[in-house]
Amino acid sequence: MFCYHCQEAKKNKVCDTAGICGKKADVSSLQDLLMFSLKGLAFYSSRAEAFDLVSDKTHHFMAKALFSMVTNVNFDPADFVNLIDVAVRRRNSIRKKFLAAYQLKHGAEFDETLPEEASWQYDEASDKDFIAKGETVGVEKDKEGLDEDVHALQECLLYAVKGLGSLAVHALEMGVEETEQYRFMQQALDFTLSKNNTQDEVLNMLLRCGELGLAAMGRLNQANSDKFGEPEPTTVYLDTWDRPGILVSGHDLHDIEDLLAQTAGTGVDVYTHDEAIAAHAYPALKKYFNLVANYGGAWQDQKTQFPKFNGPVLVTTNSIQQPKKTYQEKLFSTGMVGWPDVPHIEDRKPGQRKNFSAIIELAKQCEPPEPLTDGATTTGYGLQALTALSDQIATAIEANKIKRIIVLAGCDGRHKERRYYTELAEALPEDALVITSGDTKYRFQHMDFGMIDDIPRLLDAGQINNFHGIIAFLQTLQQKMGLSELRQLPVSFDIAWYEQTTILMMLALFALDFKHMRVGPTLPPFFTANILDLLDRRYGLKGIDTPENDVAAMMAGE
Ligand code: SF4
């Protein structure tokens, strides 16, 4: 086992026996073999695009398979055996059509040297054989014959493409998609098969991935707004009610809508957890009286918080952890999420809602949740609400009432070093406006930030994908203030990363040529010292320091 694709890699180096996330060596090998198989599929599908031979189904499959490997999404070996088998069968089918089309067009056989990824075959799909094969592929095998700095950048590309897959699947669930991003996924996987890529070539791919990642976030936001209305600043209660409830964790607003529609009038309340808190801000979701509150905090607190909820918990999209016995029987997954023996709610059929009746029936038999806290917080500063504040914010900057905007966005996680984000928020002066998205906000949303004139000093844009709204708002602000470049705005980015969608935030800032950003609590373990140096010189990428030093540096414009 060799996995270092998230921020919690053991000692910030590598998980080599078992994952800190709960991933075991068998699943790690299967994920490595899935990536190997997807590269083989991409070898043919990226070439077959020229002949228009790649179906939507293949595009969707690739995005889903990439999404399944995002940290904390799926831990079920059976799911990966199936995905590998489908990838190889799709590869073989596209290969056949491509070779025929190539022969017809060129009057000669396709004669490129085939990487093993494009030619590997097996007799029968079996977990034992796939695990054994998976142990022979993966990060260390890919490194052979490659410059280690190029390899580091290519690993980053693979992880970013997984993040892109997750955004594409979320948007697809809302009926929105973009062919270009699917083509890029294929292109990127095929690109990493070459042993001749230069650093600059990989960097260019990373910048393109950053652009597409930002566009994919924007597309998802638009799809959410089109379906559920523009998010609006909304007070979210943090207490509990005296009826049984269902807790929803993850990002998927479509699932939440289906659940709300089916629970309305049943006497069962719906609570949000982690990034699902953003649901409270959407008009078509908050109209349901039984969407009552947010329960608990970020994903890493689920083992202590889920048992106290008493009712069933539905995990959509990602961030599932090994369930404790105290709540395993009440846990459900859906979408690409999976854990062995955790019941899975099947995908919705066209034109129908997902069927949550099993969860609702279970909820009716459960006690109401135990209170964890009380009070309230505010979310919903999506693009429209941020833009509505842009004149006031521009005026406050010009009047020196806002000295700096600090974008404190990204993921939360288990590391105790993440208290940095609380301490940093506490140490920021009153003329620093804080904008956030993602679940790192749980580190500081309980604090009273106060106001700057009529502007709340903490603006929560919502989920990770609402990072696009933050960037679009900053571009509006840049225009209003007559500045020619985004980086001339008094803005600093301090990104808390954990998994692969946050890598897209970093790449998006590279692509925007925004100099000076911090990424923490540790820098990605897959980057070499040379690459970190290069990224610092080109894009001003830094790790975090003490909260006091970083506050001083950011307020001084660094
Ligand atoms: Fe370790 Fe992260 Fe990989 Fe899990 S995803 S095995 S925690 S590096």
Coordinates of C-alpha atoms and ligand atoms in Angstrom, one line a residue:
M1 CA 0.0 0.0 0.0
F2 CA 1.3 3.4 -0.9
C3 CA -1.2 6.3 -0.6
Y4 CA -0.3 10.0 -0.1
H5 CA -3.1 11.7 -1.8
C6 CA -4.7 13.6 1.1
Q7 CA -3.6 15.9 3.9
E8 CA -3.8 13.2 6.5
A9 CA -1.2 10.9 5.0
K10 CA 0.8 9.3 7.9
K11 CA 3.4 11.8 9.2
N12 CA 2.6 13.9 6.1
K13 CA 4.5 11.3 4.1
V14 CA 2.5 8.2 3.2
C15 CA 0.0 5.7 4.5
D16 CA 1.8 2.4 3.9
T17 CA 0.1 -0.2 6.0
A18 CA -3.4 1.2 6.5
G19 CA -5.0 4.5 5.8
I20 CA -5.5 7.1 8.6
C21 CA -8.9 7.5 6.8
G22 CA -9.7 3.8 7.4
K23 CA -8.7 2.6 3.9
K24 CA -7.3 -0.8 4.1
A25 CA -4.5 -2.2 1.9
D26 CA -7.0 -4.2 -0.2
V27 CA -9.1 -1.2 -1.1
S28 CA -5.9 0.8 -1.7
S29 CA -4.7 -1.8 -4.2
L30 CA -8.1 -1.9 -5.9
Q31 CA -8.1 1.9 -6.2
D32 CA -4.6 1.7 -7.7
L33 CA -5.8 -0.9 -10.2
L34 CA -8.9 1.2 -11.0
M35 CA -6.7 4.2 -11.8
F36 CA -4.5 1.9 -13.9
S37 CA -7.6 0.6 -15.7
L38 CA -9.0 4.1 -16.3
K39 CA -5.7 5.2 -17.8
G40 CA -6.0 2.2 -20.2
L41 CA -9.5 3.3 -21.0
A42 CA -8.3 6.8 -21.5
F43 CA -5.5 5.7 -23.8
Y44 CA -8.2 4.5 -26.3
S45 CA -11.0 6.9 -25.5
S46 CA -8.9 10.0 -25.8
R47 CA -7.9 8.9 -29.3
A48 CA -11.3 7.7 -30.2
E49 CA -12.8 11.2 -29.6
A50 CA -11.4 12.2 -33.0
F51 CA -13.8 9.6 -34.5
D52 CA -16.7 10.5 -32.3
L53 CA -16.7 7.0 -30.8
V54 CA -16.9 7.9 -27.1
S55 CA -20.4 7.7 -25.7
D56 CA -21.9 9.8 -22.9
K57 CA -22.0 6.7 -20.8
T58 CA -18.3 6.3 -21.0
H59 CA -17.8 9.9 -20.1
H60 CA -20.1 9.6 -17.1
F61 CA -18.5 6.3 -16.1
M62 CA -15.1 7.8 -16.0
A63 CA -16.2 10.8 -13.9
K64 CA -18.0 8.5 -11.4
A65 CA -15.0 6.1 -11.2
L66 CA -12.7 9.0 -10.5
F67 CA -15.0 10.4 -7.9
S68 CA -15.2 7.0 -6.2
M69 CA -11.4 7.4 -5.4
V70 CA -11.7 10.8 -3.7
T71 CA -10.7 10.4 -0.1
N72 CA -13.4 9.2 2.2
V73 CA -15.9 8.4 -0.5
N74 CA -15.9 4.7 -1.0
F75 CA -14.4 1.9 1.0
D76 CA -16.2 -1.1 -0.4
P77 CA -14.0 -3.6 -2.2
A78 CA -17.0 -5.0 -4.2
D79 CA -17.7 -1.6 -5.7
F80 CA -14.1 -1.3 -6.9
V81 CA -14.0 -4.8 -8.4
N82 CA -17.1 -3.8 -10.4
L83 CA -15.6 -0.4 -11.5
I84 CA -12.4 -2.1 -12.7
D85 CA -14.3 -4.7 -14.6
V86 CA -16.5 -2.1 -16.3
A87 CA -13.4 0.1 -17.1
V88 CA -11.6 -2.8 -18.8
R89 CA -14.7 -3.9 -20.7
R90 CA -15.4 -0.4 -21.9
R91 CA -11.7 0.0 -22.9
N92 CA -11.9 -3.2 -24.9
S93 CA -15.1 -2.1 -26.6
I94 CA -13.8 1.3 -27.5
R95 CA -10.5 -0.2 -28.6
K96 CA -12.2 -2.4 -31.2
K97 CA -14.2 0.5 -32.7
F98 CA -11.2 2.8 -32.6
L99 CA -8.9 0.3 -34.4
A100 CA -11.4 -0.3 -37.1
A101 CA -12.0 3.5 -37.6
Y102 CA -8.3 4.1 -37.6
Q103 CA -7.6 1.5 -40.2
L104 CA -10.4 2.9 -42.4
K105 CA -9.1 6.4 -42.2
H106 CA -5.3 5.7 -42.5
G107 CA -5.3 2.5 -44.5
A108 CA -2.9 1.1 -42.0
E109 CA -3.0 -0.5 -38.6
F110 CA -2.7 1.6 -35.5
D111 CA 0.9 1.0 -34.4
E112 CA 1.6 3.2 -31.3
T113 CA 3.4 1.3 -28.5
L114 CA 0.8 0.1 -26.1
P115 CA 1.3 0.8 -22.4
E116 CA 0.4 -2.1 -20.1
E117 CA -2.6 -0.1 -18.9
A118 CA -4.0 -0.4 -22.5
S119 CA -3.4 -4.1 -22.9
W120 CA -3.9 -5.7 -19.5
Q121 CA -6.5 -8.5 -19.6
Y122 CA -7.8 -11.1 -17.1
D123 CA -10.0 -14.1 -17.3
E124 CA -12.6 -13.3 -14.7
A125 CA -13.2 -10.4 -12.4
S126 CA -12.1 -11.5 -8.9
D127 CA -11.3 -9.5 -5.9
K128 CA -8.3 -11.7 -5.0
D129 CA -6.8 -11.4 -8.5
F130 CA -7.5 -7.7 -8.7
I131 CA -5.9 -7.0 -5.3
A132 CA -2.8 -9.0 -6.3
K133 CA -2.6 -7.1 -9.6
G134 CA -3.2 -3.8 -7.8
E135 CA -0.2 -4.4 -5.6
T136 CA 2.0 -4.3 -8.7
V137 CA 0.7 -0.9 -10.0
G138 CA 0.2 2.5 -8.4
V139 CA 2.4 5.4 -7.3
E140 CA 5.7 3.7 -7.0
K141 CA 5.3 1.8 -10.2
D142 CA 4.4 5.0 -12.0
K143 CA 7.5 6.6 -10.7
E144 CA 9.8 4.2 -12.6
G145 CA 11.6 5.9 -15.4
L146 CA 10.3 9.3 -14.5
D147 CA 12.0 12.4 -13.1
E148 CA 10.8 12.6 -9.5
D149 CA 9.7 16.2 -9.9
V150 CA 7.7 15.4 -13.0
H151 CA 6.2 12.5 -11.2
A152 CA 5.2 14.7 -8.3
L153 CA 3.4 17.1 -10.6
Q154 CA 1.7 14.2 -12.4
E155 CA 0.5 12.8 -9.1
C156 CA -1.0 16.2 -8.4
L157 CA -2.7 16.1 -11.8
L158 CA -4.2 12.6 -11.1
Y159 CA -5.6 13.8 -7.7
A160 CA -7.0 17.0 -9.2
V161 CA -8.7 15.0 -11.9
K162 CA -10.4 12.9 -9.2
G163 CA -11.7 16.2 -7.7
L164 CA -12.9 17.2 -11.2
G165 CA -14.7 13.9 -11.5
S166 CA -16.6 14.6 -8.2
L167 CA -17.7 18.0 -9.4
A168 CA -18.8 16.6 -12.7
V169 CA -20.9 13.9 -11.1
H170 CA -22.6 16.4 -8.8
A171 CA -23.5 18.6 -11.7
L172 CA -24.6 15.6 -13.7
E173 CA -27.0 14.6 -10.9
M174 CA -28.5 18.0 -11.5
G175 CA -28.8 17.4 -15.3
V176 CA -25.8 19.6 -16.2
E177 CA -22.7 18.6 -18.0
E178 CA -19.9 19.8 -20.2
T179 CA -18.1 17.6 -22.7
E180 CA -14.9 19.5 -22.5
Q181 CA -14.3 18.4 -18.9
Y182 CA -14.8 14.7 -19.7
R183 CA -12.4 15.0 -22.6
F184 CA -9.8 16.7 -20.4
M185 CA -10.2 13.8 -17.8
Q186 CA -9.3 11.3 -20.6
Q187 CA -6.5 13.5 -21.9
A188 CA -5.0 14.0 -18.5
L189 CA -5.0 10.3 -17.7
D190 CA -3.6 9.4 -21.1
F191 CA -1.0 12.2 -20.7
T192 CA 0.4 10.6 -17.5
L193 CA 1.2 7.4 -19.4
S194 CA 4.0 9.1 -21.1
K195 CA 7.5 9.0 -19.7
N196 CA 8.6 12.0 -21.7
N197 CA 6.6 14.8 -20.2
T198 CA 8.5 17.9 -19.1
Q199 CA 7.8 19.9 -15.9
D200 CA 6.4 22.7 -18.0
E201 CA 4.1 20.4 -19.9
V202 CA 2.7 19.0 -16.7
L203 CA 2.4 22.4 -15.2
N204 CA 0.3 23.5 -18.2
M205 CA -2.0 20.5 -17.7
L206 CA -2.3 21.5 -14.1
L207 CA -3.2 25.1 -15.0
R208 CA -5.8 23.8 -17.5
C209 CA -7.2 21.5 -14.8
G210 CA -7.4 24.5 -12.4
E211 CA -9.4 26.5 -15.0
L212 CA -11.7 23.6 -15.7
G213 CA -12.1 22.9 -11.9
L214 CA -13.2 26.5 -11.3
A215 CA -15.6 26.3 -14.3
A216 CA -17.0 23.0 -12.9
M217 CA -17.6 24.6 -9.5
G218 CA -19.4 27.4 -11.3
R219 CA -21.5 25.0 -13.3
L220 CA -22.5 23.1 -10.2
N221 CA -23.4 26.4 -8.4
Q222 CA -25.5 27.5 -11.4
A223 CA -27.2 24.1 -11.6
N224 CA -28.0 24.4 -7.8
S225 CA -29.3 27.9 -8.2
D226 CA -31.4 27.1 -11.3
K227 CA -33.1 24.3 -9.4
F228 CA -33.3 25.5 -5.9
G229 CA -33.1 29.3 -6.3
E230 CA -30.2 31.6 -5.5
P231 CA -28.8 31.0 -2.0
E232 CA -29.6 33.9 0.3
P233 CA -28.1 34.8 3.7
T234 CA -30.0 32.6 6.1
T235 CA -29.9 32.0 9.8
V236 CA -29.3 28.3 10.6
Y237 CA -30.2 27.0 14.0
L238 CA -27.9 24.7 15.8
D239 CA -30.3 23.3 18.4
T240 CA -32.6 20.2 18.3
W241 CA -36.3 19.7 18.2
D242 CA -38.4 17.1 20.0
R243 CA -39.3 15.0 17.0
P244 CA -37.3 12.2 15.4
G245 CA -35.0 13.2 12.7
I246 CA -32.8 12.2 9.8
L247 CA -29.3 13.6 9.6
V248 CA -27.8 14.3 6.1
S249 CA -24.1 14.6 5.7
G250 CA -22.2 15.5 2.5
H251 CA -22.9 17.9 -0.4
D252 CA -25.7 16.6 -2.5
L253 CA -28.6 19.1 -2.5
H254 CA -30.6 17.0 -4.9
D255 CA -30.7 14.2 -2.3
I256 CA -31.7 16.6 0.4
E257 CA -34.6 17.9 -1.8
D258 CA -35.8 14.3 -2.4
L259 CA -35.6 13.6 1.3
L260 CA -37.4 16.8 2.3
A261 CA -40.2 16.1 -0.2
Q262 CA -40.7 12.6 1.2
T263 CA -40.4 13.5 4.9
A264 CA -42.7 16.6 4.7
G265 CA -45.8 15.9 6.9
T266 CA -44.5 12.6 8.3
G267 CA -43.4 14.0 11.7
V268 CA -39.8 13.4 10.8
D269 CA -37.4 16.4 10.8
V270 CA -34.3 16.7 8.6
Y271 CA -31.0 18.1 10.0
T272 CA -27.8 18.9 8.1
H273 CA -24.2 17.9 9.0
D274 CA -20.9 19.1 7.6
E275 CA -21.2 20.8 4.2
A276 CA -24.9 20.0 3.9
I277 CA -25.4 23.1 6.1
A278 CA -25.4 25.1 2.8
A279 CA -28.9 23.6 2.0
H280 CA -30.6 26.0 4.5
A281 CA -29.8 28.9 2.2
Y282 CA -31.7 27.7 -0.9
P283 CA -35.3 28.9 -1.3
A284 CA -36.6 25.7 -2.7
L285 CA -35.1 23.7 0.3
K286 CA -35.7 26.1 3.2
K287 CA -39.4 26.3 2.3
Y288 CA -39.7 22.9 4.0
F289 CA -40.6 23.5 7.6
N290 CA -39.0 20.2 8.6
L291 CA -35.5 21.3 7.5
V292 CA -35.0 22.4 11.0
A293 CA -31.3 22.8 12.0
N294 CA -27.7 21.9 11.5
Y295 CA -26.4 19.2 13.9
G296 CA -22.8 19.0 14.8
G297 CA -19.8 20.1 12.8
A298 CA -17.4 18.8 10.2
W299 CA -17.0 15.3 8.8
Q300 CA -14.3 14.2 11.3
D301 CA -16.6 14.6 14.2
Q302 CA -19.1 12.0 13.0
K303 CA -18.0 9.2 15.3
T304 CA -18.9 11.3 18.4
Q305 CA -21.8 13.2 16.9
F306 CA -23.7 10.5 14.9
P307 CA -24.4 8.3 18.0
K308 CA -26.0 11.2 19.8
F309 CA -28.3 12.0 16.9
N310 CA -30.3 8.8 17.7
G311 CA -31.9 8.7 14.3
P312 CA -30.7 7.5 10.9
V313 CA -27.8 9.2 9.1
L314 CA -27.6 9.5 5.3
V315 CA -24.1 10.1 3.9
T316 CA -24.2 11.6 0.5
T317 CA -21.1 12.3 -1.7
N318 CA -18.2 11.8 0.7
S319 CA -16.6 12.0 4.1
I320 CA -17.8 8.6 5.4
Q321 CA -15.6 7.1 8.2
Q322 CA -15.5 3.6 9.6
P323 CA -18.9 3.5 11.4
K324 CA -18.9 2.7 15.1
K325 CA -21.2 0.0 16.3
T326 CA -23.2 2.6 18.2
Y327 CA -24.7 3.9 14.9
Q328 CA -23.7 1.5 12.2
E329 CA -27.3 0.1 12.0
K330 CA -28.7 3.5 11.3
L331 CA -26.1 4.6 8.7
F332 CA -27.0 4.7 5.0
S333 CA -24.9 5.7 2.0
T334 CA -26.0 6.9 -1.4
G335 CA -24.4 8.0 -4.7
M336 CA -20.8 7.1 -5.0
V337 CA -20.4 6.6 -1.2
G338 CA -19.9 3.1 0.0
W339 CA -18.9 1.1 3.1
P340 CA -19.2 -2.6 3.3
D341 CA -22.5 -3.7 4.9
V342 CA -23.8 -0.2 5.1
P343 CA -27.2 -0.1 3.3
H344 CA -27.0 1.8 0.0
I345 CA -29.9 3.9 -1.3
E346 CA -30.0 3.3 -5.1
D347 CA -29.8 6.0 -7.7
R348 CA -32.9 7.7 -8.8
K349 CA -34.6 6.5 -11.9
P350 CA -35.2 9.1 -14.7
G351 CA -38.0 11.4 -13.6
Q352 CA -38.3 9.9 -10.2
R353 CA -37.1 10.7 -6.7
K354 CA -34.6 8.6 -4.8
N355 CA -36.5 6.2 -2.6
F356 CA -35.7 7.2 1.0
S357 CA -38.7 5.3 2.5
A358 CA -36.5 2.8 4.4
I359 CA -34.7 5.7 6.2
I360 CA -37.9 7.5 7.0
E361 CA -39.6 4.4 8.4
L362 CA -36.5 3.8 10.6
A363 CA -36.5 7.4 11.8
K364 CA -40.1 7.2 13.0
Q365 CA -39.0 4.5 15.5
C366 CA -36.1 6.6 16.8
E367 CA -35.8 9.0 19.7
P368 CA -35.3 12.7 18.9
P369 CA -31.6 13.9 18.7
E370 CA -29.7 14.7 21.9
P371 CA -28.8 18.4 21.8
L372 CA -25.1 19.2 21.1
T373 CA -25.2 22.9 21.2
D374 CA -27.6 25.8 20.6
G375 CA -27.5 29.2 19.0
A376 CA -27.3 29.9 15.3
T377 CA -25.0 30.7 12.5
T378 CA -25.4 32.4 9.1
T379 CA -24.7 30.9 5.6
G380 CA -25.8 31.7 2.1
Y381 CA -23.4 34.4 0.8
G382 CA -23.3 32.8 -2.6
L383 CA -22.3 34.8 -5.7
Q384 CA -25.5 36.8 -5.9
A385 CA -25.4 37.8 -2.2
L386 CA -21.7 38.6 -2.3
T387 CA -22.1 40.7 -5.4
A388 CA -25.0 42.6 -3.8
L389 CA -22.4 43.7 -1.2
S390 CA -19.7 44.6 -3.6
D391 CA -20.4 48.4 -3.7
Q392 CA -20.4 48.5 0.1
I393 CA -17.2 46.5 0.3
A394 CA -15.5 48.6 -2.4
T395 CA -16.4 51.7 -0.5
A396 CA -15.2 50.3 2.8
I397 CA -11.9 49.3 1.2
E398 CA -11.5 52.8 -0.2
A399 CA -12.3 54.3 3.1
N400 CA -9.7 52.0 4.8
K401 CA -12.4 50.4 6.9
I402 CA -11.6 47.1 5.3
K403 CA -7.8 46.7 5.0
R404 CA -7.8 43.2 3.8
I405 CA -10.1 40.4 2.6
I406 CA -9.0 37.0 3.9
V407 CA -10.4 34.0 2.0
L408 CA -10.2 31.3 4.6
A409 CA -11.7 28.4 2.6
G410 CA -11.4 24.6 2.2
C411 CA -11.8 21.5 4.3
D412 CA -11.7 20.6 7.9
G413 CA -9.9 17.5 9.2
R414 CA -8.6 15.6 12.2
H415 CA -5.2 17.2 12.7
K416 CA -4.8 19.1 15.9
E417 CA -2.7 21.6 13.9
R418 CA -6.0 22.7 12.4
R419 CA -6.6 24.8 15.6
Y420 CA -4.4 27.3 13.6
Y421 CA -7.6 28.3 11.7
T422 CA -9.4 29.2 14.9
E423 CA -6.4 31.0 16.3
L424 CA -5.8 32.8 13.0
A425 CA -9.5 33.9 12.9
E426 CA -9.2 35.1 16.5
A427 CA -6.0 37.0 15.7
L428 CA -7.3 38.8 12.6
P429 CA -7.8 42.6 13.2
E430 CA -11.3 44.1 13.0
D431 CA -10.6 45.6 9.6
A432 CA -10.1 42.2 8.0
L433 CA -13.2 40.8 6.2
V434 CA -13.3 37.0 6.2
I435 CA -14.9 35.0 3.4
T436 CA -15.2 31.3 3.7
S437 CA -16.5 28.2 1.9
G438 CA -16.3 24.5 2.6
D439 CA -16.2 23.0 6.1
T440 CA -13.1 24.6 7.4
K441 CA -15.6 27.2 8.7
Y442 CA -16.5 24.9 11.6
R443 CA -13.2 26.1 13.1
F444 CA -14.4 29.6 13.5
Q445 CA -18.1 30.1 12.7
H446 CA -19.0 30.0 16.4
M447 CA -17.0 33.3 16.9
D448 CA -18.7 36.7 16.9
F449 CA -17.0 38.5 14.1
G450 CA -19.2 41.6 14.3
M451 CA -19.8 44.0 11.4
I452 CA -17.9 46.5 9.4
D453 CA -20.4 49.2 8.8
D454 CA -23.4 47.2 7.5
I455 CA -21.3 44.3 6.2
P456 CA -21.1 41.1 8.3
R457 CA -17.3 40.5 9.0
L458 CA -17.7 36.8 8.3
L459 CA -19.4 35.8 5.0
D460 CA -20.0 32.1 4.4
A461 CA -20.4 31.4 0.7
G462 CA -21.4 27.7 1.3
Q463 CA -19.8 24.6 0.0
I464 CA -16.4 24.0 -1.6
N465 CA -17.9 24.6 -5.0
N466 CA -19.0 28.0 -3.9
F467 CA -15.3 29.0 -4.1
H468 CA -16.2 29.8 -7.7
G469 CA -18.7 32.4 -6.3
I470 CA -15.9 33.9 -4.2
I471 CA -13.6 34.3 -7.2
A472 CA -16.4 35.7 -9.4
F473 CA -17.3 38.2 -6.7
L474 CA -13.6 39.2 -6.4
Q475 CA -13.5 39.7 -10.1
T476 CA -16.5 42.0 -9.9
L477 CA -14.9 43.9 -7.0
Q478 CA -11.7 44.3 -9.1
Q479 CA -13.7 45.8 -11.9
K480 CA -15.6 48.1 -9.6
M481 CA -12.3 49.4 -8.1
G482 CA -10.8 49.9 -11.6
L483 CA -8.0 47.4 -11.0
S484 CA -6.4 45.7 -14.0
E485 CA -5.5 42.5 -12.1
L486 CA -7.1 40.4 -9.4
R487 CA -3.9 40.3 -7.4
Q488 CA -4.1 44.1 -7.0
L489 CA -7.1 43.6 -4.7
P490 CA -6.2 43.5 -1.0
V491 CA -7.0 39.8 -0.8
S492 CA -5.1 36.9 0.7
F493 CA -6.0 33.3 0.3
D494 CA -5.4 30.8 3.2
I495 CA -6.6 27.4 1.9
A496 CA -7.2 24.5 4.3
W497 CA -6.8 21.4 2.2
Y498 CA -7.8 17.9 2.9
E499 CA -8.8 16.0 -0.2
Q500 CA -8.8 16.4 -3.9
T501 CA -11.4 19.1 -4.6
T502 CA -9.3 21.5 -2.5
I503 CA -6.4 20.8 -4.8
L504 CA -8.5 22.3 -7.5
M505 CA -8.8 25.5 -5.4
M506 CA -5.0 25.8 -5.4
L507 CA -4.7 25.0 -9.1
A508 CA -7.5 27.6 -9.9
L509 CA -5.5 30.2 -8.1
F510 CA -2.4 29.2 -10.1
A511 CA -4.4 29.5 -13.3
L512 CA -5.6 33.0 -12.3
D513 CA -2.0 33.9 -11.7
F514 CA -2.9 35.0 -8.2
K515 CA 0.4 35.3 -6.3
H516 CA 0.7 34.6 -2.6
M517 CA -1.5 32.0 -1.1
R518 CA -1.1 29.8 1.9
V519 CA -2.0 26.1 2.0
G520 CA -2.2 24.2 5.2
P521 CA -2.1 22.8 7.8
T522 CA 0.7 20.9 5.9
L523 CA 1.7 21.2 2.2
P524 CA 0.8 18.3 0.0
P525 CA 3.1 15.3 0.7
F526 CA 3.3 14.3 -3.0
F527 CA 5.2 17.5 -3.9
T528 CA 9.0 17.3 -3.8
A529 CA 11.2 20.1 -2.3
N530 CA 12.1 21.2 -5.8
I531 CA 8.4 21.5 -6.8
L532 CA 7.5 23.4 -3.7
D533 CA 10.3 25.8 -4.4
L534 CA 9.1 26.2 -8.0
L535 CA 5.5 26.7 -7.0
D536 CA 6.6 29.3 -4.4
R537 CA 8.6 31.2 -7.1
R538 CA 6.0 31.1 -9.8
Y539 CA 2.8 31.3 -7.8
G540 CA 3.7 32.4 -4.3
L541 CA 2.5 29.1 -2.7
K542 CA 3.5 28.9 0.9
G543 CA 2.8 26.7 3.9
I544 CA 1.4 28.1 7.0
D545 CA 3.4 29.7 9.9
T546 CA 2.1 30.7 13.3
P547 CA -1.3 32.4 13.2
E548 CA 0.3 35.6 14.5
N549 CA 3.0 35.6 11.8
D550 CA 0.5 34.8 9.1
V551 CA -1.9 37.5 10.2
A552 CA 0.9 40.0 10.2
A553 CA 2.2 38.9 6.7
M554 CA -1.3 38.8 5.2
M555 CA -2.3 42.2 6.5
A556 CA 1.0 43.5 5.1
G557 CA 0.0 42.1 1.7
E558 CA 2.1 39.0 1.5
Ligands
SF4_1 FE1 -3.8 8.0 4.0 FE2 -5.2 10.0 2.9 FE3 -4.6 7.9 1.4 FE4 -6.4 7.7 3.4 S1 -6.6 8.9 1.5 S2 -4.8 6.2 2.9 S3 -5.5 9.0 5.0 S4 -3.2 9.4 2.4

